[in-house]
mmCIF file of C-alpha atoms in Angstrom:
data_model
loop_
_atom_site.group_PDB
_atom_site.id
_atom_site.type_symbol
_atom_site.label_atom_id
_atom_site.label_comp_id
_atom_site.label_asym_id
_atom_site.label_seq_id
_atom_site.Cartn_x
_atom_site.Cartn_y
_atom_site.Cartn_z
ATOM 1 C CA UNK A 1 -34.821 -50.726 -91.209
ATOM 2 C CA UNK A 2 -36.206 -47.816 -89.507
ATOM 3 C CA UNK A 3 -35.205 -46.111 -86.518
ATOM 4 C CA UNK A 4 -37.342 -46.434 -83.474
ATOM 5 C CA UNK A 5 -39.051 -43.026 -82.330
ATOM 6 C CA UNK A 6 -37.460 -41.809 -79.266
ATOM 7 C CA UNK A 7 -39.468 -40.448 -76.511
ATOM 8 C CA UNK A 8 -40.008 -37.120 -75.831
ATOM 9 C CA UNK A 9 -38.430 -36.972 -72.501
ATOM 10 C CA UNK A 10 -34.787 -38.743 -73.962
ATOM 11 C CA UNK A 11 -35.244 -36.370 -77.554
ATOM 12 C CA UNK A 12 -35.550 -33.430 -75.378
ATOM 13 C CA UNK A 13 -32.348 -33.874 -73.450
ATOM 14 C CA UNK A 14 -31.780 -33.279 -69.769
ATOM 15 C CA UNK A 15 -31.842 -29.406 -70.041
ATOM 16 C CA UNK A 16 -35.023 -29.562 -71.558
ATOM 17 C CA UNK A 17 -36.545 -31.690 -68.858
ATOM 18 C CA UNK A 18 -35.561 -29.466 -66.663
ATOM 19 C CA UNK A 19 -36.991 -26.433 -68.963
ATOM 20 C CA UNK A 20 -40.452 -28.710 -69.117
ATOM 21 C CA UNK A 21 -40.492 -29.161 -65.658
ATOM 22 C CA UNK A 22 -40.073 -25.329 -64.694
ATOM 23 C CA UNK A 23 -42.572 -24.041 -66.903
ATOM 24 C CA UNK A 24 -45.047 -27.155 -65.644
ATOM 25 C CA UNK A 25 -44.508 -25.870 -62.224
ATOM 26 C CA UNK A 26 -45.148 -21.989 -63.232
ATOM 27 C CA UNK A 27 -48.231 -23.435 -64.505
ATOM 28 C CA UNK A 28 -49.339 -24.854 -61.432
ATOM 29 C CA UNK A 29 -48.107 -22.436 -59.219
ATOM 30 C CA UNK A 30 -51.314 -20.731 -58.020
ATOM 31 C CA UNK A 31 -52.893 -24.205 -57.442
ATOM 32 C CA UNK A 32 -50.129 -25.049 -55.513
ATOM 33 C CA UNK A 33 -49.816 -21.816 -53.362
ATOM 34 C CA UNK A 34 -53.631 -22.300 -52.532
ATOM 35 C CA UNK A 35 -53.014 -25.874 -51.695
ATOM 36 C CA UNK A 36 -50.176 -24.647 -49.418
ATOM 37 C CA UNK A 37 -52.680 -21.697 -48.099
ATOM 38 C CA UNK A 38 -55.353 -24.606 -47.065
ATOM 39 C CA UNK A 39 -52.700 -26.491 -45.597
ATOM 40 C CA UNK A 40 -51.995 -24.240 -43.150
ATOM 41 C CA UNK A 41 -55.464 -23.408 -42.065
ATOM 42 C CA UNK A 42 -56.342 -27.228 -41.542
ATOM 43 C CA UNK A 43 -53.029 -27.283 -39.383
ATOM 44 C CA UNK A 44 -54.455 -24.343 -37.286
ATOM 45 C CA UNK A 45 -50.967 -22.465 -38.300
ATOM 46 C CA UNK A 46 -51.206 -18.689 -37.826
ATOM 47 C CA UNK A 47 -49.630 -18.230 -40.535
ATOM 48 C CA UNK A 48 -52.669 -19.085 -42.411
ATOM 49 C CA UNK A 49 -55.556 -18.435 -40.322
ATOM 50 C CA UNK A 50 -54.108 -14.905 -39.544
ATOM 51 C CA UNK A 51 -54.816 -12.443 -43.076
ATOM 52 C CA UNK A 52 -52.123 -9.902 -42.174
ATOM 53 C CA UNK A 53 -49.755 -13.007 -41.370
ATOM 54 C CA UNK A 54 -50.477 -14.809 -44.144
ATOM 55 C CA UNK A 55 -49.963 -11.897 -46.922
ATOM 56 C CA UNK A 56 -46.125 -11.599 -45.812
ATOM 57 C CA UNK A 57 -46.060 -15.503 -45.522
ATOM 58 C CA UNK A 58 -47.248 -15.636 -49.037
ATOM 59 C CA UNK A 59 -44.782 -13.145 -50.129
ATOM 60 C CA UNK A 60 -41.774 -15.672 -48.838
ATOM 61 C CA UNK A 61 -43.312 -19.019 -50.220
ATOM 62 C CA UNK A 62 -44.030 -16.840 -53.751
ATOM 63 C CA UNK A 63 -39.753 -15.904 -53.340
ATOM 64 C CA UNK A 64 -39.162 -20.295 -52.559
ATOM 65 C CA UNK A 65 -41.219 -21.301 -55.301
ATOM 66 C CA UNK A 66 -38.978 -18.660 -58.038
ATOM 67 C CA UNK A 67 -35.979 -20.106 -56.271
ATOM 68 C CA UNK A 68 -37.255 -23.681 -57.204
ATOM 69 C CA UNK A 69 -37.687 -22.293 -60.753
ATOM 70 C CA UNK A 70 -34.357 -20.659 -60.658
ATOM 71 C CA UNK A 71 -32.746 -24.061 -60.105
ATOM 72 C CA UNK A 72 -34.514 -25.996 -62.519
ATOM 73 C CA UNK A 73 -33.926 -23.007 -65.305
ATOM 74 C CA UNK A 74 -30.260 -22.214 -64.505
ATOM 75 C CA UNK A 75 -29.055 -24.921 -62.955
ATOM 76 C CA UNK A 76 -28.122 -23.231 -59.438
ATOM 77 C CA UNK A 77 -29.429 -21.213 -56.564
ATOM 78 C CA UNK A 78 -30.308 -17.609 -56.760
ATOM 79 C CA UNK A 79 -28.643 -14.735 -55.226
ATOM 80 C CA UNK A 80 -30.232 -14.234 -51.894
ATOM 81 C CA UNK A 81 -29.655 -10.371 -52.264
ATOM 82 C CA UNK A 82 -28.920 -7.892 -49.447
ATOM 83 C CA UNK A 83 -32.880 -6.147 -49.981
ATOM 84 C CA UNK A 84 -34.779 -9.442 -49.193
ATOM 85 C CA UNK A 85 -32.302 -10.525 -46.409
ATOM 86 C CA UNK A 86 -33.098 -7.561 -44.555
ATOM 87 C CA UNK A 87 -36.522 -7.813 -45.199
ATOM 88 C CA UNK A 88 -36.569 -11.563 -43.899
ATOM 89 C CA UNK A 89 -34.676 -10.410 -40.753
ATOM 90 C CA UNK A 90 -37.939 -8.152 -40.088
ATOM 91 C CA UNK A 91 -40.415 -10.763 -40.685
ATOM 92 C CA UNK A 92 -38.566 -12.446 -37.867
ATOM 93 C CA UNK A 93 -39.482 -8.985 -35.513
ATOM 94 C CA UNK A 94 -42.884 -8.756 -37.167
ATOM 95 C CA UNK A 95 -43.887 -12.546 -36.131
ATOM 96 C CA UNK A 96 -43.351 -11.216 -32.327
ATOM 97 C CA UNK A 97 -45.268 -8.301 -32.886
ATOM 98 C CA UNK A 98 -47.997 -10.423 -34.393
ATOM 99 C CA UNK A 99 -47.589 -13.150 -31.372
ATOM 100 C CA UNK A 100 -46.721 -15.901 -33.540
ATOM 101 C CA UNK A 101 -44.399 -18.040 -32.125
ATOM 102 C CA UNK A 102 -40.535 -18.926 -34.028
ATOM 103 C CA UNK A 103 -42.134 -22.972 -34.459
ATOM 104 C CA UNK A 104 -44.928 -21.835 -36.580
ATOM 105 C CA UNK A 105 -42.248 -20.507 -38.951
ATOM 106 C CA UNK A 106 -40.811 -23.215 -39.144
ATOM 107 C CA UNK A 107 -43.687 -25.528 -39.246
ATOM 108 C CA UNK A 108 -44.959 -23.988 -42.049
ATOM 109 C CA UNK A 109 -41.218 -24.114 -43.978
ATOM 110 C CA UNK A 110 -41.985 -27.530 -43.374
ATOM 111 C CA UNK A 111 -45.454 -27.658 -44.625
ATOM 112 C CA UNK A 112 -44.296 -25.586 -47.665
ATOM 113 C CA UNK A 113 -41.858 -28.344 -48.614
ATOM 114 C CA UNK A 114 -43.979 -31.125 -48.122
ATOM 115 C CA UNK A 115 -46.416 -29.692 -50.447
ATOM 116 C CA UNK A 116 -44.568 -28.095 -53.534
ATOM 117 C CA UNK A 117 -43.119 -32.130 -53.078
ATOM 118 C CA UNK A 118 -46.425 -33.276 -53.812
ATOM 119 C CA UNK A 119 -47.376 -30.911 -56.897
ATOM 120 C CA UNK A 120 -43.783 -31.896 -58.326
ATOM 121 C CA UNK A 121 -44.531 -35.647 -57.881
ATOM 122 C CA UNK A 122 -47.371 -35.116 -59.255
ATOM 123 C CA UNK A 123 -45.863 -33.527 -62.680
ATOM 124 C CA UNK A 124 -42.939 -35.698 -63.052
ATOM 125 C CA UNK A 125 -45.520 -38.651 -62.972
ATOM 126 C CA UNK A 126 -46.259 -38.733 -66.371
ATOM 127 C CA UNK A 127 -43.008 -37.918 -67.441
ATOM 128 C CA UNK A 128 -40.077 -40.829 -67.407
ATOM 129 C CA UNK A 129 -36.360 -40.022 -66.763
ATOM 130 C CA UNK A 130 -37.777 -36.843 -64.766
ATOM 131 C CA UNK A 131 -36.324 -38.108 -61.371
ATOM 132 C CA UNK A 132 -32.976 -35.943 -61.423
ATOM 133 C CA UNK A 133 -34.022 -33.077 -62.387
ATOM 134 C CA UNK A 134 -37.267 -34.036 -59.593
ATOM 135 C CA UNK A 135 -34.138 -33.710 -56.921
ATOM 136 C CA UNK A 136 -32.566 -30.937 -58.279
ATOM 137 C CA UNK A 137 -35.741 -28.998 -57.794
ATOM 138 C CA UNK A 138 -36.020 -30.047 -54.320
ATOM 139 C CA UNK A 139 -32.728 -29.634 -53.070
ATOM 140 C CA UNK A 140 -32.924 -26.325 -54.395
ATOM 141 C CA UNK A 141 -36.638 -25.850 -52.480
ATOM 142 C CA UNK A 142 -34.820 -26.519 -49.687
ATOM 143 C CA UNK A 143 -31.664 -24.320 -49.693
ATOM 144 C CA UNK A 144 -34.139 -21.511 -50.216
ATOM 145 C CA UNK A 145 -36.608 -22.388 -47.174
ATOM 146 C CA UNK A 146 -33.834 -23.169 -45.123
ATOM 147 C CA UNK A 147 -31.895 -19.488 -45.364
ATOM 148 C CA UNK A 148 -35.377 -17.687 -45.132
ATOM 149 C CA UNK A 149 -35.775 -19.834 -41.659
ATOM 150 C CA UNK A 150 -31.980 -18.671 -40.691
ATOM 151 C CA UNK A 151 -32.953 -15.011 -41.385
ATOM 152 C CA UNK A 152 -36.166 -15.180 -39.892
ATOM 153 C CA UNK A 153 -34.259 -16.328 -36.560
ATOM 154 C CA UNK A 154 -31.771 -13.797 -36.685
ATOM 155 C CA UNK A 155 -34.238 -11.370 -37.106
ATOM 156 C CA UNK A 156 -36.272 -12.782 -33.952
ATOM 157 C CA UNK A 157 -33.157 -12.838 -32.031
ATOM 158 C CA UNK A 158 -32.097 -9.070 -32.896
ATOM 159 C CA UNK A 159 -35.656 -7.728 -32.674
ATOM 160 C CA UNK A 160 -35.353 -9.347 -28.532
ATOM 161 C CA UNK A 161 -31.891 -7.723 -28.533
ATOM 162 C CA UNK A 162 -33.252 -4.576 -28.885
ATOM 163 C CA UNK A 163 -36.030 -4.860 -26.517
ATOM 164 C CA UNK A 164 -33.338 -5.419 -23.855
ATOM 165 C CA UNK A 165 -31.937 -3.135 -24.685
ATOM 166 C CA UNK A 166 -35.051 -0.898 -24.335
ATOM 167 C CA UNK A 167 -36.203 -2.309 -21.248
ATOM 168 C CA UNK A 168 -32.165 -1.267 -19.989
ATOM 169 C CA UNK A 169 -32.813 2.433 -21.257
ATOM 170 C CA UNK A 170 -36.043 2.787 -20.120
ATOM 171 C CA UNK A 171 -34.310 1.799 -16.591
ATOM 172 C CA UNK A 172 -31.627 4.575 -16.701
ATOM 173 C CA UNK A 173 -33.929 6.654 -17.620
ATOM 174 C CA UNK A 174 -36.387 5.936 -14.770
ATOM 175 C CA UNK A 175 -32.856 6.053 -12.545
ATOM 176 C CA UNK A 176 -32.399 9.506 -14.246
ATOM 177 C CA UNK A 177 -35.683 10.993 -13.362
ATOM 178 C CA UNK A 178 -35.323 9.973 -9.505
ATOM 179 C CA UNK A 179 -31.630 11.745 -9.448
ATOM 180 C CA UNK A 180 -32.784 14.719 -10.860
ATOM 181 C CA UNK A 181 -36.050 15.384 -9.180
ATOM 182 C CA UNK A 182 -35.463 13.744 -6.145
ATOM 183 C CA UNK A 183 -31.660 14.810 -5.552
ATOM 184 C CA UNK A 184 -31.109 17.826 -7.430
ATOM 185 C CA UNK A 185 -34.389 19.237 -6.245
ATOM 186 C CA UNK A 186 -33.072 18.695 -2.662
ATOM 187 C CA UNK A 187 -30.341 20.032 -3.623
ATOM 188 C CA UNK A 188 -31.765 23.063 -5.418
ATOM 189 C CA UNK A 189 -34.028 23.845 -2.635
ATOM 190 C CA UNK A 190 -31.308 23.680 0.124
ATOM 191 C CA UNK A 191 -29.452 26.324 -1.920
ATOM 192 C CA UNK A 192 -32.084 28.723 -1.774
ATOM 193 C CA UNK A 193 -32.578 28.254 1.992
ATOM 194 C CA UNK A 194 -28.888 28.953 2.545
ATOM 195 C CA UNK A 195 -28.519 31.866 0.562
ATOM 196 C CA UNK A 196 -32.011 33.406 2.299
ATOM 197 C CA UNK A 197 -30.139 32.501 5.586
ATOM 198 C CA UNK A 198 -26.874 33.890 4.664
ATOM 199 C CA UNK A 199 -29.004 37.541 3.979
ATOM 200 C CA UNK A 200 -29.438 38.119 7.496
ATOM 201 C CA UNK A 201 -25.896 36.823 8.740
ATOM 202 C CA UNK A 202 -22.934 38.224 8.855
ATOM 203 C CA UNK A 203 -20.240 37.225 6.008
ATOM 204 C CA UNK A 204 -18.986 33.586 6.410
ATOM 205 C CA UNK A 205 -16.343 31.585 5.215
ATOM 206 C CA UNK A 206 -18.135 28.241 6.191
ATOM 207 C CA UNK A 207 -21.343 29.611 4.563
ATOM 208 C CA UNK A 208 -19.752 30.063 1.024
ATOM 209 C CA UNK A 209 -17.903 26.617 1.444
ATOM 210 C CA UNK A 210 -21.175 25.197 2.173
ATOM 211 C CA UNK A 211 -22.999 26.578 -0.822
ATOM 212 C CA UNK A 212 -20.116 25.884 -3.269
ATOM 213 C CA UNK A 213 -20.281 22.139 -1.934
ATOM 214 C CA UNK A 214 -24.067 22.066 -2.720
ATOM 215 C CA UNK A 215 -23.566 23.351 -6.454
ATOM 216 C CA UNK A 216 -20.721 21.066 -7.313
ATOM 217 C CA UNK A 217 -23.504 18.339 -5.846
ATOM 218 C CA UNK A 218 -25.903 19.964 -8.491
ATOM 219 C CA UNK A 219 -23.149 19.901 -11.504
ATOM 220 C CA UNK A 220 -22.804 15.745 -10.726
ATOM 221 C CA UNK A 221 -26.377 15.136 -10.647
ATOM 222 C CA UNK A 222 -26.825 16.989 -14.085
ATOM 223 C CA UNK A 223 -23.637 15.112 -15.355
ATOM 224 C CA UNK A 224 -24.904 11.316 -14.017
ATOM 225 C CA UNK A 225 -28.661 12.336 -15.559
ATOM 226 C CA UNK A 226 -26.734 12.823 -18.747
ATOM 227 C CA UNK A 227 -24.843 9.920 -18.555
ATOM 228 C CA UNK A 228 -27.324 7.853 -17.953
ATOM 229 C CA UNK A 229 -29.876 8.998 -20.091
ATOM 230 C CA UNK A 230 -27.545 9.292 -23.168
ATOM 231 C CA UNK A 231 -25.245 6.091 -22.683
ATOM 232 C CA UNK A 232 -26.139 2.855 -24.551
ATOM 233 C CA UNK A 233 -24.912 0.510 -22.269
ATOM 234 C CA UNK A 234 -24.523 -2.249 -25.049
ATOM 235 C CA UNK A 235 -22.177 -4.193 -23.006
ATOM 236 C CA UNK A 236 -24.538 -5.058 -20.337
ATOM 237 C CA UNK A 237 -26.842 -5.982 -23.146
ATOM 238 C CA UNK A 238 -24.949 -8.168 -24.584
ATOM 239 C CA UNK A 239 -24.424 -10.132 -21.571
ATOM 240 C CA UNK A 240 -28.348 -10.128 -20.682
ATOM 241 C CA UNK A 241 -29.090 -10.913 -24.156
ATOM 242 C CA UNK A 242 -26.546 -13.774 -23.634
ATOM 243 C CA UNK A 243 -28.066 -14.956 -20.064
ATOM 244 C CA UNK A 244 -31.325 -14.978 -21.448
ATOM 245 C CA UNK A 245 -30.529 -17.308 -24.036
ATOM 246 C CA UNK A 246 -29.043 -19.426 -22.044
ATOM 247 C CA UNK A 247 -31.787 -19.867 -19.656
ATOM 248 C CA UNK A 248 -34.639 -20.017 -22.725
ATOM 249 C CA UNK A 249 -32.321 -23.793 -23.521
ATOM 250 C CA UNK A 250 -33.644 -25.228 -20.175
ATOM 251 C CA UNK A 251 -30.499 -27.208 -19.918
ATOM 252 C CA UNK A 252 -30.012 -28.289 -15.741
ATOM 253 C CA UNK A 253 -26.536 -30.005 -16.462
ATOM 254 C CA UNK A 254 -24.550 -27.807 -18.313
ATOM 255 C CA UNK A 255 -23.223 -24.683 -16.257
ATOM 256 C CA UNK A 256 -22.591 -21.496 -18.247
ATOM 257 C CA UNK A 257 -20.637 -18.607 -17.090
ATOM 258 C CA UNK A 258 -20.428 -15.134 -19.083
ATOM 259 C CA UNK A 259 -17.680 -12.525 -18.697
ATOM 260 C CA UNK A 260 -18.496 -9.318 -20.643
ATOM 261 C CA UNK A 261 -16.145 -6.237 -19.790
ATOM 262 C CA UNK A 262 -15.866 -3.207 -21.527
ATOM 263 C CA UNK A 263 -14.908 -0.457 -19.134
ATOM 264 C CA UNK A 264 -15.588 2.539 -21.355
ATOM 265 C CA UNK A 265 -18.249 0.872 -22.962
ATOM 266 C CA UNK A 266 -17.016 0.743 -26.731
ATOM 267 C CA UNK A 267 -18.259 -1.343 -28.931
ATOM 268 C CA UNK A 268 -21.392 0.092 -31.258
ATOM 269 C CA UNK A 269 -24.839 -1.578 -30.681
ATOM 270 C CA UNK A 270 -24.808 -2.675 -34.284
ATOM 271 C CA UNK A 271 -21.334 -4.694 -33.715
ATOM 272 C CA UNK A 272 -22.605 -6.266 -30.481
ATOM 273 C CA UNK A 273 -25.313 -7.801 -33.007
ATOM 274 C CA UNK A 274 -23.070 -9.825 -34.685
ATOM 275 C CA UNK A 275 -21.043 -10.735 -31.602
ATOM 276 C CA UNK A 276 -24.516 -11.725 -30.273
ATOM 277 C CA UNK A 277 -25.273 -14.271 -33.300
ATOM 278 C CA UNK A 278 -21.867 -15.485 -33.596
ATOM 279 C CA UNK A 279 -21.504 -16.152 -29.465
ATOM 280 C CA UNK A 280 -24.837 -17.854 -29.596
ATOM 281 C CA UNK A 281 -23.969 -19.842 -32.577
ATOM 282 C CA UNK A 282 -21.130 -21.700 -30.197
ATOM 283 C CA UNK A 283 -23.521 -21.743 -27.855
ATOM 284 C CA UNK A 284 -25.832 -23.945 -29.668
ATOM 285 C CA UNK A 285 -22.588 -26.123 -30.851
ATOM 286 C CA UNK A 286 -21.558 -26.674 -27.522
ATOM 287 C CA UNK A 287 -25.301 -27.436 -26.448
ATOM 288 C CA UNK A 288 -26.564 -29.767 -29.409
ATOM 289 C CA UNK A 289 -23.078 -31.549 -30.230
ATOM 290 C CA UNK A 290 -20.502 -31.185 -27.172
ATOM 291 C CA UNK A 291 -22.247 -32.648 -24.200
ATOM 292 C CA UNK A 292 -20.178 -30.607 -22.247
ATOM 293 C CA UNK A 293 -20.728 -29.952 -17.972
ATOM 294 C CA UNK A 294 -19.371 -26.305 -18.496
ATOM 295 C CA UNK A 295 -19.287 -23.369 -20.762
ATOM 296 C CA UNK A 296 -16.986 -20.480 -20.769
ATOM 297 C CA UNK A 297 -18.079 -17.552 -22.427
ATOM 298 C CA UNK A 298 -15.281 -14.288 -21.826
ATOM 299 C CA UNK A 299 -15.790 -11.114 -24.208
ATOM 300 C CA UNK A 300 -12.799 -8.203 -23.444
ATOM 301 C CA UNK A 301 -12.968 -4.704 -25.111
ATOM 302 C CA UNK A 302 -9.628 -2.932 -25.117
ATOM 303 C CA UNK A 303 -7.311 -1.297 -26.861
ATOM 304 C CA UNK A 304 -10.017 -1.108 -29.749
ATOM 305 C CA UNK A 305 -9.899 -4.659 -30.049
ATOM 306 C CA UNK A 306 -12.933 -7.140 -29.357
ATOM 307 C CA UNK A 307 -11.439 -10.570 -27.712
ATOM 308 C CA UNK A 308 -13.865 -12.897 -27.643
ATOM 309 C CA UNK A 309 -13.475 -16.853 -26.554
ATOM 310 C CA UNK A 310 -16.037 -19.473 -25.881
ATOM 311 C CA UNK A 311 -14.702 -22.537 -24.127
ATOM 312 C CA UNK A 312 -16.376 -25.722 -23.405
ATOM 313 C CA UNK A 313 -15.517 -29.219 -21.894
ATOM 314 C CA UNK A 314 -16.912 -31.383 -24.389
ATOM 315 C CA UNK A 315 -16.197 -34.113 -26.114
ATOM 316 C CA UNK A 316 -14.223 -32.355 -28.978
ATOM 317 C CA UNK A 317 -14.151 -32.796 -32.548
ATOM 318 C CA UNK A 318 -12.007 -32.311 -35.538
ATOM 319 C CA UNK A 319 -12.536 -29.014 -37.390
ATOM 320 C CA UNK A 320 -11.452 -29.879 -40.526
ATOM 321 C CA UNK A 321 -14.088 -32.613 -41.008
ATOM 322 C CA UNK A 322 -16.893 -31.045 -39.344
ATOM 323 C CA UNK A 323 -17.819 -27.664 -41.874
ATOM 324 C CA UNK A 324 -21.862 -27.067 -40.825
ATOM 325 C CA UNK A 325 -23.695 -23.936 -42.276
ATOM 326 C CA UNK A 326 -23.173 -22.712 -38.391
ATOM 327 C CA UNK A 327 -19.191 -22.271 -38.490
ATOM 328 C CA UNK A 328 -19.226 -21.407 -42.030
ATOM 329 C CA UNK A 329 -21.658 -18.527 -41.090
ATOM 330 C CA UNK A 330 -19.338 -17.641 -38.172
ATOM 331 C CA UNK A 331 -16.120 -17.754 -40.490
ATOM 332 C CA UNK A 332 -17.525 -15.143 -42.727
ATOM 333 C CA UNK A 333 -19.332 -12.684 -40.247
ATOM 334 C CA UNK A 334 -15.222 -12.270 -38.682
ATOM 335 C CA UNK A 335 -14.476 -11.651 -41.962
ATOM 336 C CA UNK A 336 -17.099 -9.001 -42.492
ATOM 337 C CA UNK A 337 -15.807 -7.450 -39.214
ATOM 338 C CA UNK A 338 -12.496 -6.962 -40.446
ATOM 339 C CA UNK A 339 -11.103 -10.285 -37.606
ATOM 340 C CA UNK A 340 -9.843 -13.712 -37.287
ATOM 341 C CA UNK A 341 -12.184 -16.544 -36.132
ATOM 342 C CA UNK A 342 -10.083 -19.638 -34.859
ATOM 343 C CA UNK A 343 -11.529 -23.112 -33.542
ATOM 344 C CA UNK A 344 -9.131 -25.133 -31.668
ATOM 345 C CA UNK A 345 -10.923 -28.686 -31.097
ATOM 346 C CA UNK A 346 -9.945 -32.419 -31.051
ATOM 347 C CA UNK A 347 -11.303 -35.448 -30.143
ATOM 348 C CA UNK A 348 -11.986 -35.845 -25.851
ATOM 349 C CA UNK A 349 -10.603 -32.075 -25.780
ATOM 350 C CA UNK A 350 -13.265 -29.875 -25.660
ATOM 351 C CA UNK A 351 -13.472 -27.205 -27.814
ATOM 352 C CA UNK A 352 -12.095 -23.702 -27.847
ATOM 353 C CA UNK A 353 -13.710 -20.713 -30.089
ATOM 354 C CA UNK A 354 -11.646 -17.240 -30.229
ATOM 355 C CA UNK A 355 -12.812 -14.461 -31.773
ATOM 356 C CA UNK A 356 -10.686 -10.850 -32.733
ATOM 357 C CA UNK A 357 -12.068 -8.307 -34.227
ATOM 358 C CA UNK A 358 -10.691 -3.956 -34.812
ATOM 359 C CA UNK A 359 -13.326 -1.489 -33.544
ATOM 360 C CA UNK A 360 -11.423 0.531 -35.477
ATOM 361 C CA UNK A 361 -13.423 4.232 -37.186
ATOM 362 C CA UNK A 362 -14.783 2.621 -39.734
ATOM 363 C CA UNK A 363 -16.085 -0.410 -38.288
ATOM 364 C CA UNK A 364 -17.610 2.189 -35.650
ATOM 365 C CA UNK A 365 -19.200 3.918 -38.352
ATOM 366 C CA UNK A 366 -20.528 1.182 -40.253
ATOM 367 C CA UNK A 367 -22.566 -0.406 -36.967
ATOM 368 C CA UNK A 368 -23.819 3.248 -35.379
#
């Protein structure tokens, strides 16, 4: 007796759906970056309606739709390489520049999976047996949207870093201008008029004491002109950036307090960036999961060691079962940094976050 035909989809074998299925989808994938295109203009997204916006948005859905590929092909997720992390991280800045809100990002990450959904749907249709390697492509569409949205907000949080820290120079600075014109011209000009006085006087002791007093006055108005026009003062803006963050969550029952001392103001602007993410990281921990009445943020330079500790009165959990992307991120930025992250948390405890980290010559280097 003969043997029944098999179908195509069971003689093909499960790596060759998945082949089938990749090169369907590079088929369609103009149609289905148009689709996505249209999408966004009927949801009034700037991201679609805008043509300078919507050539980098492009670029990112063209990167999540090779990642989908990727999967499909090799069975796994694609390096998200250093070049295009960075370049994410400015899209974030860019979207500010362009005055399109963070939610439009992500609505349209959204929007982007809901379509390329569709158009897969669509393809596995016709095709029997197609459903796993239907979820493999999707889980993998979403891993990639998801870390471009997680750069893209790092990026939008470090491009308003820097503008405080702008808006802070751009205060010394107008500090520094009022010393020096304002004081050391005073200063400069009551010289002169002592020294014309002192021409028709006899020789006094009091005199030269006077005028010595007045130049050491004009030595520590050039010294705080340079001091304030040269220091970075990333301490302070670190704790503003923090504040500000705070008050964007809107969140009346929760009080947060934020110690940040660092006397001789040590820490590179480039480190205070990742302190930055990783404090607000907690932040949103304590916020979303906690339901904690009171936050304790304290950040100590000394000794060229960072101490950092965030403390809340929450309701507590137990580390070991809880792993989110959010402490997994936090783990490995320490590690970057050369320190030890440690979460101390049970049950109706609370929760208590310490950071230590070397800001040793290399680590200086390597954020300056």
């Amino acid at each position: 007796m003969d043997r029944p035909l098999r179908g195509d989809s069971e003689r093909r074998g499960p790596e060759d759906g998945a082949a089938a299925l990749a090169e369907r989808l590079q088929a369609i994938r103009p149609e289905l970056l148009d689709s996505y295109r249209q999408a966004l203009v009927e949801q009034g997204n700037p991201l679609g309606t805008n043509p300078e916006a919507w050539q980098t948005c492009h670029e990112q859905a063209e990167h999540v739709v090779a990642d989908c590929l990727a999967t499909l092909r090799h069975g796994g997720e694609s390096p998200f390489d250093a070049g295009l992390v960075l370049k994410t991280r400015r899209l974030g800045g860019a979207r500010i520049s362009q005055g399109i809100a963070p939610i439009h990002s992500v609505r349209a990450g959204s929007l982007l999976f809901q379509v390329t959904m569709d158009h897969l749907s669509r393809i596995c249709a016709d095709r029997p047996g197609s459903e796993r390697h239907l979820i493999q492509a999707l889980l993998g569409l979403q891993s990639s949207i998801i870390r471009r949205l997680e750069q893209g907000a790092i990026g939008h949080d470090l491009f308003l870093l820097d503008v405080v820290r702008d808006a802070a120079q751009q205060g010394r600075n107008s500090m520094a201008r009022e010393i020096h014109d304002r004081i050391g011209g005073a200063a400069s000009v009551a010289l002169r008029q002592l020294e014309l006085y002192e021409l028709s006087q006899q020789p006094d002791s009091r005199l030269t004491a006077l005028k010595q007093a007045i130049r050491e006055t004009q030595h520590i108005t050039r010294d705080l002109v340079t001091e304030l026009r040269n220091r970075a003062d990333t301490t302070r803006s670190l704790q503003v950036a923090l504040s500000s963050f705070v008050t964007a969550m809107a969140l009346d029952k929760t009080t947060v307090e934020i110690r940040v001392e660092d006397p001789g103001d040590h820490m590179p602007p480039g480190l205070a960036d990742d302190l930055y993410l990783m404090l607000r990281e907690c932040l949103r921990n304590a916020f979303a999961h906690a339901s904690a009445t009171r936050i304790d943020i304290a950040v100590v330079i000394e000794d060229g060691l960072i101490r950092a500790s965030v403390h809340d009165n929450g309701i507590g959990f137990d580390p070991e079962r809880r792993r989110g992307h959010g402490l997994a991120s936090m783990v490995e930025r320490a590690r970057l940094l050369g320190g030890q992250l440690e979460i101390n948390s049970s049950p109706g405890e609370g929760t208590v976050v310490d950071l230590i980290a070397p800001i040793d010559k290399e680590n200086r280097a390597r954020h300056e």
